[in-house]
Amino acid sequence: MKYSIYTVLNSDYMTFGRIFINSLYDKVDMSKVNSIFILDIGLKEEDKKYFERYKNVKILSTDFDIDFGEGIHSENWIKAVVSKTYFLRKLLITENVEPVVMIDSDCMFVRDISELIDIEYDMQICHRNNNSTPLLGSYVSFNNREKSISFLNKWIDTIPTISTPWKESPALSQTYPLFQNEMNFDLVPIHKVSSYEYSDMENEDVKIIHFKTGARHKTVEETIQKRIEERGFKDYCERYLDV
């Protein structure tokens, strides 16, 4: 079984984009990957050419040209986050692809993820022990196309009702209970697909490290410093940044 990967990227996040794509090709069994869809929300031409070296990559054009000059959790940052679901729904409708795994672009692959994907489930979602927001949009596998589109319709409708800047995951968590009787879900433990710490890399269950943006981070540069350098990933990531 082959699957596709979907992420969202602009040029402000190219440090993460390089780590994402190069760790993907380094650690993941690419014979099982059909396409890597990158939603372009403000990539420079040289960045698009960088990804053109990878035959599996497909750049999805949009009318967005978003930068994070006003900081993390600015209006532009919020637009970038919520655009993921809108354009993923369009991809599922127009491309007739499944399964598609949506993964945040500020992630690094440390092991193959193919064993996680189980088409017996309609959707597989990153889960954490948090009563208010137990589900995270950083990793969602859409395995059943038609049911996933229905879920996305409601998820997208819910996003504008969320009052906090970080709308995506709260909206996801609110949508999930509405479909529990209609869909078969797999809740993937957060440590497998969204680990934060360098020490987690020694755990064989860990497939993805997530350089998650902190609420207190005002700029991308600060995010890179806090999440990559100060957490001990700098030396490990250099192999992917030098490519």
mmCIF file of N, CA, C and O in Angstrom, residues 41-132:
data_model
loop_
_atom_site.group_PDB
_atom_site.id
_atom_site.type_symbol
_atom_site.label_atom_id
_atom_site.label_comp_id
_atom_site.label_asym_id
_atom_site.label_seq_id
_atom_site.Cartn_x
_atom_site.Cartn_y
_atom_site.Cartn_z
ATOM 1 N N ILE A 41 2.250 28.564 0.385
ATOM 2 C CA ILE A 41 1.592 29.770 0.896
ATOM 3 C C ILE A 41 2.581 30.935 0.980
ATOM 4 O O ILE A 41 2.405 31.849 1.779
ATOM 5 N N GLY A 42 3.591 30.908 0.124
ATOM 6 C CA GLY A 42 4.552 32.003 0.092
ATOM 7 C C GLY A 42 5.979 31.532 -0.092
ATOM 8 O O GLY A 42 6.905 32.071 0.533
ATOM 9 N N LEU A 43 6.188 30.549 -0.952
ATOM 10 C CA LEU A 43 7.533 30.057 -1.240
ATOM 11 C C LEU A 43 8.189 30.921 -2.316
ATOM 12 O O LEU A 43 7.558 31.250 -3.327
ATOM 13 N N LYS A 44 9.449 31.274 -2.091
ATOM 14 C CA LYS A 44 10.212 31.985 -3.108
ATOM 15 C C LYS A 44 10.572 31.019 -4.226
ATOM 16 O O LYS A 44 10.560 29.801 -4.049
ATOM 17 N N GLU A 45 10.913 31.585 -5.394
ATOM 18 C CA GLU A 45 11.224 30.740 -6.546
ATOM 19 C C GLU A 45 12.389 29.812 -6.268
ATOM 20 O O GLU A 45 12.381 28.643 -6.673
ATOM 21 N N GLU A 46 13.423 30.298 -5.553
ATOM 22 C CA GLU A 46 14.570 29.438 -5.270
ATOM 23 C C GLU A 46 14.203 28.290 -4.334
ATOM 24 O O GLU A 46 14.793 27.204 -4.395
ATOM 25 N N ASP A 47 13.204 28.534 -3.494
ATOM 26 C CA ASP A 47 12.761 27.465 -2.600
ATOM 27 C C ASP A 47 11.953 26.425 -3.360
ATOM 28 O O ASP A 47 12.062 25.221 -3.088
ATOM 29 N N LYS A 48 11.162 26.875 -4.318
ATOM 30 C CA LYS A 48 10.429 25.923 -5.152
ATOM 31 C C LYS A 48 11.412 25.058 -5.954
ATOM 32 O O LYS A 48 11.221 23.839 -6.086
ATOM 33 N N LYS A 49 12.468 25.680 -6.462
ATOM 34 C CA LYS A 49 13.468 24.931 -7.222
ATOM 35 C C LYS A 49 14.182 23.917 -6.335
ATOM 36 O O LYS A 49 14.578 22.841 -6.802
ATOM 37 N N TYR A 50 14.362 24.280 -5.075
ATOM 38 C CA TYR A 50 14.990 23.343 -4.131
ATOM 39 C C TYR A 50 14.175 22.055 -4.061
ATOM 40 O O TYR A 50 14.741 20.950 -4.096
ATOM 41 N N PHE A 51 12.875 22.169 -3.990
ATOM 42 C CA PHE A 51 12.022 20.985 -3.871
ATOM 43 C C PHE A 51 11.866 20.246 -5.194
ATOM 44 O O PHE A 51 11.493 19.068 -5.202
ATOM 45 N N GLU A 52 12.134 20.923 -6.303
ATOM 46 C CA GLU A 52 12.009 20.290 -7.610
ATOM 47 C C GLU A 52 13.013 19.161 -7.796
ATOM 48 O O GLU A 52 12.875 18.331 -8.694
ATOM 49 N N ARG A 53 14.032 19.109 -6.947
ATOM 50 C CA ARG A 53 15.025 18.040 -7.027
ATOM 51 C C ARG A 53 14.451 16.695 -6.593
ATOM 52 O O ARG A 53 15.040 15.652 -6.846
ATOM 53 N N TYR A 54 13.314 16.735 -5.935
ATOM 54 C CA TYR A 54 12.711 15.519 -5.394
ATOM 55 C C TYR A 54 11.522 15.137 -6.273
ATOM 56 O O TYR A 54 10.523 15.850 -6.325
ATOM 57 N N LYS A 55 11.626 14.003 -6.952
ATOM 58 C CA LYS A 55 10.655 13.655 -7.984
ATOM 59 C C LYS A 55 9.254 13.433 -7.432
ATOM 60 O O LYS A 55 8.271 13.559 -8.147
ATOM 61 N N ASN A 56 9.146 13.078 -6.167
ATOM 62 C CA ASN A 56 7.832 12.794 -5.588
ATOM 63 C C ASN A 56 7.082 14.044 -5.151
ATOM 64 O O ASN A 56 5.895 13.979 -4.831
ATOM 65 N N VAL A 57 7.777 15.192 -5.127
ATOM 66 C CA VAL A 57 7.173 16.414 -4.594
ATOM 67 C C VAL A 57 6.261 17.065 -5.624
ATOM 68 O O VAL A 57 6.619 17.212 -6.804
ATOM 69 N N LYS A 58 5.085 17.477 -5.151
ATOM 70 C CA LYS A 58 4.159 18.254 -5.973
ATOM 71 C C LYS A 58 3.807 19.532 -5.219
ATOM 72 O O LYS A 58 3.244 19.469 -4.119
ATOM 73 N N ILE A 59 4.156 20.676 -5.809
ATOM 74 C CA ILE A 59 3.845 21.963 -5.190
ATOM 75 C C ILE A 59 2.417 22.353 -5.560
ATOM 76 O O ILE A 59 2.063 22.406 -6.743
ATOM 77 N N LEU A 60 1.592 22.619 -4.567
ATOM 78 C CA LEU A 60 0.209 23.031 -4.788
ATOM 79 C C LEU A 60 0.130 24.545 -4.683
ATOM 80 O O LEU A 60 0.375 25.117 -3.619
ATOM 81 N N SER A 61 -0.213 25.198 -5.775
ATOM 82 C CA SER A 61 -0.254 26.659 -5.811
ATOM 83 C C SER A 61 -1.497 27.194 -5.107
ATOM 84 O O SER A 61 -2.561 26.566 -5.116
ATOM 85 N N THR A 62 -1.347 28.359 -4.492
ATOM 86 C CA THR A 62 -2.468 29.073 -3.878
ATOM 87 C C THR A 62 -2.315 30.556 -4.197
ATOM 88 O O THR A 62 -1.309 30.986 -4.764
ATOM 89 N N ASP A 63 -3.313 31.337 -3.802
ATOM 90 C CA ASP A 63 -3.226 32.787 -3.940
ATOM 91 C C ASP A 63 -2.582 33.432 -2.711
ATOM 92 O O ASP A 63 -2.445 34.651 -2.651
ATOM 93 N N PHE A 64 -2.200 32.600 -1.739
ATOM 94 C CA PHE A 64 -1.587 33.118 -0.525
ATOM 95 C C PHE A 64 -0.116 33.442 -0.759
ATOM 96 O O PHE A 64 0.597 32.704 -1.435
ATOM 97 N N ASP A 65 0.320 34.536 -0.181
ATOM 98 C CA ASP A 65 1.746 34.878 -0.137
ATOM 99 C C ASP A 65 2.007 35.402 1.268
ATOM 100 O O ASP A 65 2.100 36.602 1.511
ATOM 101 N N ILE A 66 2.118 34.459 2.194
ATOM 102 C CA ILE A 66 2.122 34.790 3.611
ATOM 103 C C ILE A 66 3.538 34.814 4.157
ATOM 104 O O ILE A 66 4.342 33.929 3.885
ATOM 105 N N ASP A 67 3.852 35.857 4.911
ATOM 106 C CA ASP A 67 5.098 35.869 5.668
ATOM 107 C C ASP A 67 4.765 36.031 7.138
ATOM 108 O O ASP A 67 3.667 36.422 7.508
ATOM 109 N N PHE A 68 5.754 35.706 7.973
ATOM 110 C CA PHE A 68 5.548 35.772 9.418
ATOM 111 C C PHE A 68 6.287 36.955 10.029
ATOM 112 O O PHE A 68 6.736 36.901 11.169
ATOM 113 N N GLY A 69 6.387 38.034 9.258
ATOM 114 C CA GLY A 69 7.113 39.211 9.708
ATOM 115 C C GLY A 69 6.532 39.844 10.957
ATOM 116 O O GLY A 69 7.236 40.507 11.721
ATOM 117 N N GLU A 70 5.228 39.637 11.160
ATOM 118 C CA GLU A 70 4.585 40.198 12.350
ATOM 119 C C GLU A 70 4.628 39.248 13.534
ATOM 120 O O GLU A 70 4.056 39.535 14.581
ATOM 121 N N GLY A 71 5.323 38.115 13.346
ATOM 122 C CA GLY A 71 5.528 37.220 14.471
ATOM 123 C C GLY A 71 4.649 35.987 14.446
ATOM 124 O O GLY A 71 3.684 35.884 13.700
ATOM 125 N N ILE A 72 5.061 35.027 15.277
ATOM 126 C CA ILE A 72 4.291 33.806 15.457
ATOM 127 C C ILE A 72 2.975 34.149 16.147
ATOM 128 O O ILE A 72 2.915 34.949 17.066
ATOM 129 N N HIS A 73 1.898 33.523 15.672
ATOM 130 C CA HIS A 73 0.530 33.740 16.144
ATOM 131 C C HIS A 73 -0.013 35.102 15.713
ATOM 132 O O HIS A 73 -0.983 35.596 16.271
ATOM 133 N N SER A 74 0.627 35.705 14.699
ATOM 134 C CA SER A 74 0.066 36.896 14.072
ATOM 135 C C SER A 74 -1.092 36.470 13.173
ATOM 136 O O SER A 74 -1.373 35.280 13.000
ATOM 137 N N GLU A 75 -1.755 37.445 12.575
ATOM 138 C CA GLU A 75 -2.872 37.135 11.674
ATOM 139 C C GLU A 75 -2.405 36.277 10.506
ATOM 140 O O GLU A 75 -3.100 35.338 10.096
ATOM 141 N N ASN A 76 -1.234 36.581 9.953
ATOM 142 C CA ASN A 76 -0.715 35.791 8.840
ATOM 143 C C ASN A 76 -0.391 34.362 9.271
ATOM 144 O O ASN A 76 -0.614 33.405 8.519
ATOM 145 N N TRP A 77 0.153 34.216 10.465
ATOM 146 C CA TRP A 77 0.475 32.879 10.962
ATOM 147 C C TRP A 77 -0.800 32.066 11.108
ATOM 148 O O TRP A 77 -0.848 30.891 10.753
ATOM 149 N N ILE A 78 -1.855 32.690 11.614
ATOM 150 C CA ILE A 78 -3.134 32.003 11.778
ATOM 151 C C ILE A 78 -3.696 31.593 10.419
ATOM 152 O O ILE A 78 -4.221 30.491 10.251
ATOM 153 N N LYS A 79 -3.587 32.478 9.421
ATOM 154 C CA LYS A 79 -4.035 32.132 8.068
ATOM 155 C C LYS A 79 -3.301 30.902 7.557
ATOM 156 O O LYS A 79 -3.901 30.021 6.920
ATOM 157 N N ALA A 80 -1.998 30.845 7.823
ATOM 158 C CA ALA A 80 -1.199 29.713 7.355
ATOM 159 C C ALA A 80 -1.663 28.419 7.999
ATOM 160 O O ALA A 80 -1.763 27.377 7.343
ATOM 161 N N VAL A 81 -1.962 28.476 9.288
ATOM 162 C CA VAL A 81 -2.378 27.280 10.014
ATOM 163 C C VAL A 81 -3.721 26.770 9.503
ATOM 164 O O VAL A 81 -3.883 25.580 9.209
ATOM 165 N N VAL A 82 -4.701 27.652 9.396
ATOM 166 C CA VAL A 82 -6.044 27.199 9.035
ATOM 167 C C VAL A 82 -6.166 26.861 7.550
ATOM 168 O O VAL A 82 -7.100 26.149 7.152
ATOM 169 N N SER A 83 -5.227 27.336 6.729
ATOM 170 C CA SER A 83 -5.298 27.008 5.299
ATOM 171 C C SER A 83 -5.092 25.525 5.044
ATOM 172 O O SER A 83 -5.535 24.992 4.018
ATOM 173 N N LYS A 84 -4.442 24.840 5.968
ATOM 174 C CA LYS A 84 -4.148 23.417 5.774
ATOM 175 C C LYS A 84 -5.404 22.609 5.495
ATOM 176 O O LYS A 84 -5.436 21.793 4.568
ATOM 177 N N THR A 85 -6.429 22.812 6.311
ATOM 178 C CA THR A 85 -7.630 21.996 6.173
ATOM 179 C C THR A 85 -8.419 22.345 4.915
ATOM 180 O O THR A 85 -8.948 21.458 4.248
ATOM 181 N N TYR A 86 -8.481 23.637 4.587
ATOM 182 C CA TYR A 86 -9.221 24.065 3.399
ATOM 183 C C TYR A 86 -8.658 23.409 2.133
ATOM 184 O O TYR A 86 -9.396 22.858 1.318
ATOM 185 N N PHE A 87 -7.354 23.483 1.979
ATOM 186 C CA PHE A 87 -6.742 22.985 0.752
ATOM 187 C C PHE A 87 -6.575 21.473 0.762
ATOM 188 O O PHE A 87 -6.525 20.854 -0.304
ATOM 189 N N LEU A 88 -6.513 20.872 1.937
ATOM 190 C CA LEU A 88 -6.501 19.411 1.977
ATOM 191 C C LEU A 88 -7.828 18.856 1.487
ATOM 192 O O LEU A 88 -7.864 17.877 0.727
ATOM 193 N N ARG A 89 -8.928 19.476 1.904
ATOM 194 C CA ARG A 89 -10.236 19.044 1.417
ATOM 195 C C ARG A 89 -10.286 19.141 -0.110
ATOM 196 O O ARG A 89 -10.773 18.207 -0.785
ATOM 197 N N LYS A 90 -9.785 20.216 -0.652
ATOM 198 C CA LYS A 90 -9.752 20.381 -2.109
ATOM 199 C C LYS A 90 -8.913 19.288 -2.756
ATOM 200 O O LYS A 90 -9.294 18.734 -3.807
ATOM 201 N N LEU A 91 -7.786 18.964 -2.136
ATOM 202 C CA LEU A 91 -6.920 17.908 -2.668
ATOM 203 C C LEU A 91 -7.654 16.570 -2.695
ATOM 204 O O LEU A 91 -7.618 15.846 -3.698
ATOM 205 N N LEU A 92 -8.335 16.237 -1.610
ATOM 206 C CA LEU A 92 -9.048 14.956 -1.553
ATOM 207 C C LEU A 92 -10.180 14.897 -2.577
ATOM 208 O O LEU A 92 -10.466 13.838 -3.136
ATOM 209 N N ILE A 93 -10.818 16.033 -2.814
ATOM 210 C CA ILE A 93 -11.928 16.074 -3.766
ATOM 211 C C ILE A 93 -11.431 15.967 -5.203
ATOM 212 O O ILE A 93 -11.986 15.224 -6.020
ATOM 213 N N THR A 94 -10.364 16.696 -5.524
ATOM 214 C CA THR A 94 -9.924 16.798 -6.920
ATOM 215 C C THR A 94 -8.942 15.714 -7.347
ATOM 216 O O THR A 94 -8.929 15.309 -8.507
ATOM 217 N N GLU A 95 -8.128 15.235 -6.412
ATOM 218 C CA GLU A 95 -7.078 14.291 -6.778
ATOM 219 C C GLU A 95 -7.465 12.835 -6.560
ATOM 220 O O GLU A 95 -6.809 11.930 -7.051
ATOM 221 N N ASN A 96 -8.506 12.603 -5.768
ATOM 222 C CA ASN A 96 -8.956 11.236 -5.493
ATOM 223 C C ASN A 96 -7.815 10.368 -4.963
ATOM 224 O O ASN A 96 -7.549 9.267 -5.442
ATOM 225 N N VAL A 97 -7.099 10.916 -3.954
ATOM 226 C CA VAL A 97 -5.970 10.202 -3.367
ATOM 227 C C VAL A 97 -6.312 9.764 -1.944
ATOM 228 O O VAL A 97 -7.032 10.440 -1.223
ATOM 229 N N GLU A 98 -5.792 8.612 -1.572
ATOM 230 C CA GLU A 98 -5.922 8.117 -0.203
ATOM 231 C C GLU A 98 -4.940 6.957 -0.020
ATOM 232 O O GLU A 98 -4.646 6.243 -0.979
ATOM 233 N N PRO A 99 -4.455 6.739 1.161
ATOM 234 C CA PRO A 99 -4.528 7.685 2.281
ATOM 235 C C PRO A 99 -3.575 8.863 2.097
ATOM 236 O O PRO A 99 -2.596 8.771 1.362
ATOM 237 N N VAL A 100 -3.892 9.952 2.784
ATOM 238 C CA VAL A 100 -3.033 11.141 2.814
ATOM 239 C C VAL A 100 -2.741 11.473 4.270
ATOM 240 O O VAL A 100 -3.665 11.606 5.074
ATOM 241 N N VAL A 101 -1.461 11.610 4.589
ATOM 242 C CA VAL A 101 -1.058 11.928 5.955
ATOM 243 C C VAL A 101 -0.661 13.403 6.020
ATOM 244 O O VAL A 101 0.288 13.825 5.346
ATOM 245 N N MET A 102 -1.397 14.178 6.804
ATOM 246 C CA MET A 102 -1.100 15.591 6.991
ATOM 247 C C MET A 102 -0.130 15.744 8.161
ATOM 248 O O MET A 102 -0.439 15.316 9.279
ATOM 249 N N ILE A 103 1.032 16.343 7.896
ATOM 250 C CA ILE A 103 2.069 16.488 8.907
ATOM 251 C C ILE A 103 2.576 17.919 8.888
ATOM 252 O O ILE A 103 2.839 18.479 7.818
ATOM 253 N N ASP A 104 2.735 18.526 10.049
ATOM 254 C CA ASP A 104 3.261 19.890 10.115
ATOM 255 C C ASP A 104 4.657 19.954 9.512
ATOM 256 O O ASP A 104 5.466 19.026 9.677
ATOM 257 N N SER A 105 4.966 21.055 8.851
ATOM 258 C CA SER A 105 6.259 21.194 8.188
ATOM 259 C C SER A 105 7.412 21.406 9.160
ATOM 260 O O SER A 105 8.580 21.243 8.775
ATOM 261 N N ASP A 106 7.123 21.778 10.417
ATOM 262 C CA ASP A 106 8.201 21.917 11.397
ATOM 263 C C ASP A 106 8.407 20.598 12.138
ATOM 264 O O ASP A 106 8.490 20.558 13.370
ATOM 265 N N CYS A 107 8.509 19.523 11.353
ATOM 266 C CA CYS A 107 8.714 18.184 11.887
ATOM 267 C C CYS A 107 9.927 17.535 11.239
ATOM 268 O O CYS A 107 10.302 17.872 10.114
ATOM 269 N N MET A 108 10.512 16.591 11.952
ATOM 270 C CA MET A 108 11.654 15.829 11.453
ATOM 271 C C MET A 108 11.362 14.341 11.616
ATOM 272 O O MET A 108 10.977 13.882 12.696
ATOM 273 N N PHE A 109 11.553 13.597 10.550
ATOM 274 C CA PHE A 109 11.344 12.155 10.590
ATOM 275 C C PHE A 109 12.595 11.484 11.167
ATOM 276 O O PHE A 109 13.716 11.768 10.730
ATOM 277 N N VAL A 110 12.397 10.592 12.116
ATOM 278 C CA VAL A 110 13.523 9.856 12.695
ATOM 279 C C VAL A 110 13.417 8.358 12.426
ATOM 280 O O VAL A 110 14.388 7.628 12.588
ATOM 281 N N ARG A 111 12.233 7.904 12.003
ATOM 282 C CA ARG A 111 12.031 6.507 11.615
ATOM 283 C C ARG A 111 10.914 6.432 10.583
ATOM 284 O O ARG A 111 10.149 7.384 10.404
ATOM 285 N N ASP A 112 10.812 5.303 9.922
ATOM 286 C CA ASP A 112 9.772 5.105 8.914
ATOM 287 C C ASP A 112 8.390 5.152 9.566
ATOM 288 O O ASP A 112 8.200 4.630 10.671
ATOM 289 N N ILE A 113 7.443 5.767 8.887
ATOM 290 C CA ILE A 113 6.094 5.909 9.446
ATOM 291 C C ILE A 113 5.079 4.961 8.817
ATOM 292 O O ILE A 113 3.921 4.929 9.233
ATOM 293 N N SER A 114 5.490 4.184 7.827
ATOM 294 C CA SER A 114 4.517 3.385 7.076
ATOM 295 C C SER A 114 3.782 2.383 7.959
ATOM 296 O O SER A 114 2.603 2.088 7.711
ATOM 297 N N GLU A 115 4.442 1.868 8.987
ATOM 298 C CA GLU A 115 3.781 0.874 9.844
ATOM 299 C C GLU A 115 2.662 1.486 10.682
ATOM 300 O O GLU A 115 1.812 0.767 11.210
ATOM 301 N N LEU A 116 2.649 2.805 10.805
ATOM 302 C CA LEU A 116 1.597 3.464 11.562
ATOM 303 C C LEU A 116 0.282 3.531 10.791
ATOM 304 O O LEU A 116 -0.792 3.606 11.384
ATOM 305 N N ILE A 117 0.371 3.532 9.477
ATOM 306 C CA ILE A 117 -0.818 3.765 8.647
ATOM 307 C C ILE A 117 -1.599 2.468 8.499
ATOM 308 O O ILE A 117 -1.103 1.477 7.962
ATOM 309 N N ASP A 118 -2.824 2.522 8.980
ATOM 310 C CA ASP A 118 -3.683 1.337 8.988
ATOM 311 C C ASP A 118 -5.029 1.712 8.370
ATOM 312 O O ASP A 118 -5.825 2.428 8.965
ATOM 313 N N ILE A 119 -5.277 1.208 7.172
ATOM 314 C CA ILE A 119 -6.491 1.607 6.446
ATOM 315 C C ILE A 119 -7.750 0.936 6.996
ATOM 316 O O ILE A 119 -8.847 1.162 6.495
ATOM 317 N N GLU A 120 -7.601 0.119 8.039
ATOM 318 C CA GLU A 120 -8.781 -0.372 8.739
ATOM 319 C C GLU A 120 -9.488 0.776 9.461
ATOM 320 O O GLU A 120 -10.668 0.684 9.791
ATOM 321 N N TYR A 121 -8.732 1.848 9.702
ATOM 322 C CA TYR A 121 -9.291 3.045 10.329
ATOM 323 C C TYR A 121 -9.591 4.088 9.258
ATOM 324 O O TYR A 121 -8.837 4.236 8.285
ATOM 325 N N ASP A 122 -10.681 4.829 9.441
ATOM 326 C CA ASP A 122 -11.023 5.906 8.514
ATOM 327 C C ASP A 122 -10.072 7.091 8.662
ATOM 328 O O ASP A 122 -9.687 7.710 7.675
ATOM 329 N N MET A 123 -9.726 7.401 9.921
ATOM 330 C CA MET A 123 -8.772 8.468 10.214
ATOM 331 C C MET A 123 -7.921 8.064 11.408
ATOM 332 O O MET A 123 -8.383 7.355 12.301
ATOM 333 N N GLN A 124 -6.670 8.542 11.398
ATOM 334 C CA GLN A 124 -5.769 8.328 12.523
ATOM 335 C C GLN A 124 -5.235 9.696 12.951
ATOM 336 O O GLN A 124 -4.701 10.444 12.125
ATOM 337 N N ILE A 125 -5.372 10.002 14.244
ATOM 338 C CA ILE A 125 -5.127 11.358 14.716
ATOM 339 C C ILE A 125 -4.195 11.346 15.920
ATOM 340 O O ILE A 125 -4.333 10.516 16.821
ATOM 341 N N CYS A 126 -3.265 12.286 15.945
ATOM 342 C CA CYS A 126 -2.363 12.452 17.077
ATOM 343 C C CYS A 126 -3.164 12.776 18.334
ATOM 344 O O CYS A 126 -4.005 13.677 18.332
ATOM 345 N N HIS A 127 -2.865 12.051 19.414
ATOM 346 C CA HIS A 127 -3.627 12.187 20.653
ATOM 347 C C HIS A 127 -2.699 12.447 21.841
ATOM 348 O O HIS A 127 -1.618 11.870 21.937
ATOM 349 N N ARG A 128 -3.140 13.328 22.718
ATOM 350 C CA ARG A 128 -2.412 13.599 23.955
ATOM 351 C C ARG A 128 -3.404 13.633 25.120
ATOM 352 O O ARG A 128 -4.611 13.779 24.928
ATOM 353 N N ASN A 129 -2.880 13.514 26.323
ATOM 354 C CA ASN A 129 -3.707 13.574 27.522
ATOM 355 C C ASN A 129 -3.936 15.034 27.906
ATOM 356 O O ASN A 129 -3.186 15.630 28.674
ATOM 357 N N ASN A 130 -4.948 15.605 27.312
ATOM 358 C CA ASN A 130 -5.307 16.993 27.571
ATOM 359 C C ASN A 130 -6.821 17.088 27.435
ATOM 360 O O ASN A 130 -7.374 16.833 26.364
ATOM 361 N N ASN A 131 -7.487 17.451 28.496
ATOM 362 C CA ASN A 131 -8.951 17.422 28.495
ATOM 363 C C ASN A 131 -9.575 18.414 27.526
ATOM 364 O O ASN A 131 -10.592 18.134 26.898
ATOM 365 N N SER A 132 -8.968 19.594 27.385
ATOM 366 C CA SER A 132 -9.565 20.618 26.534
ATOM 367 C C SER A 132 -9.244 20.420 25.059
ATOM 368 O O SER A 132 -10.086 20.643 24.193
#
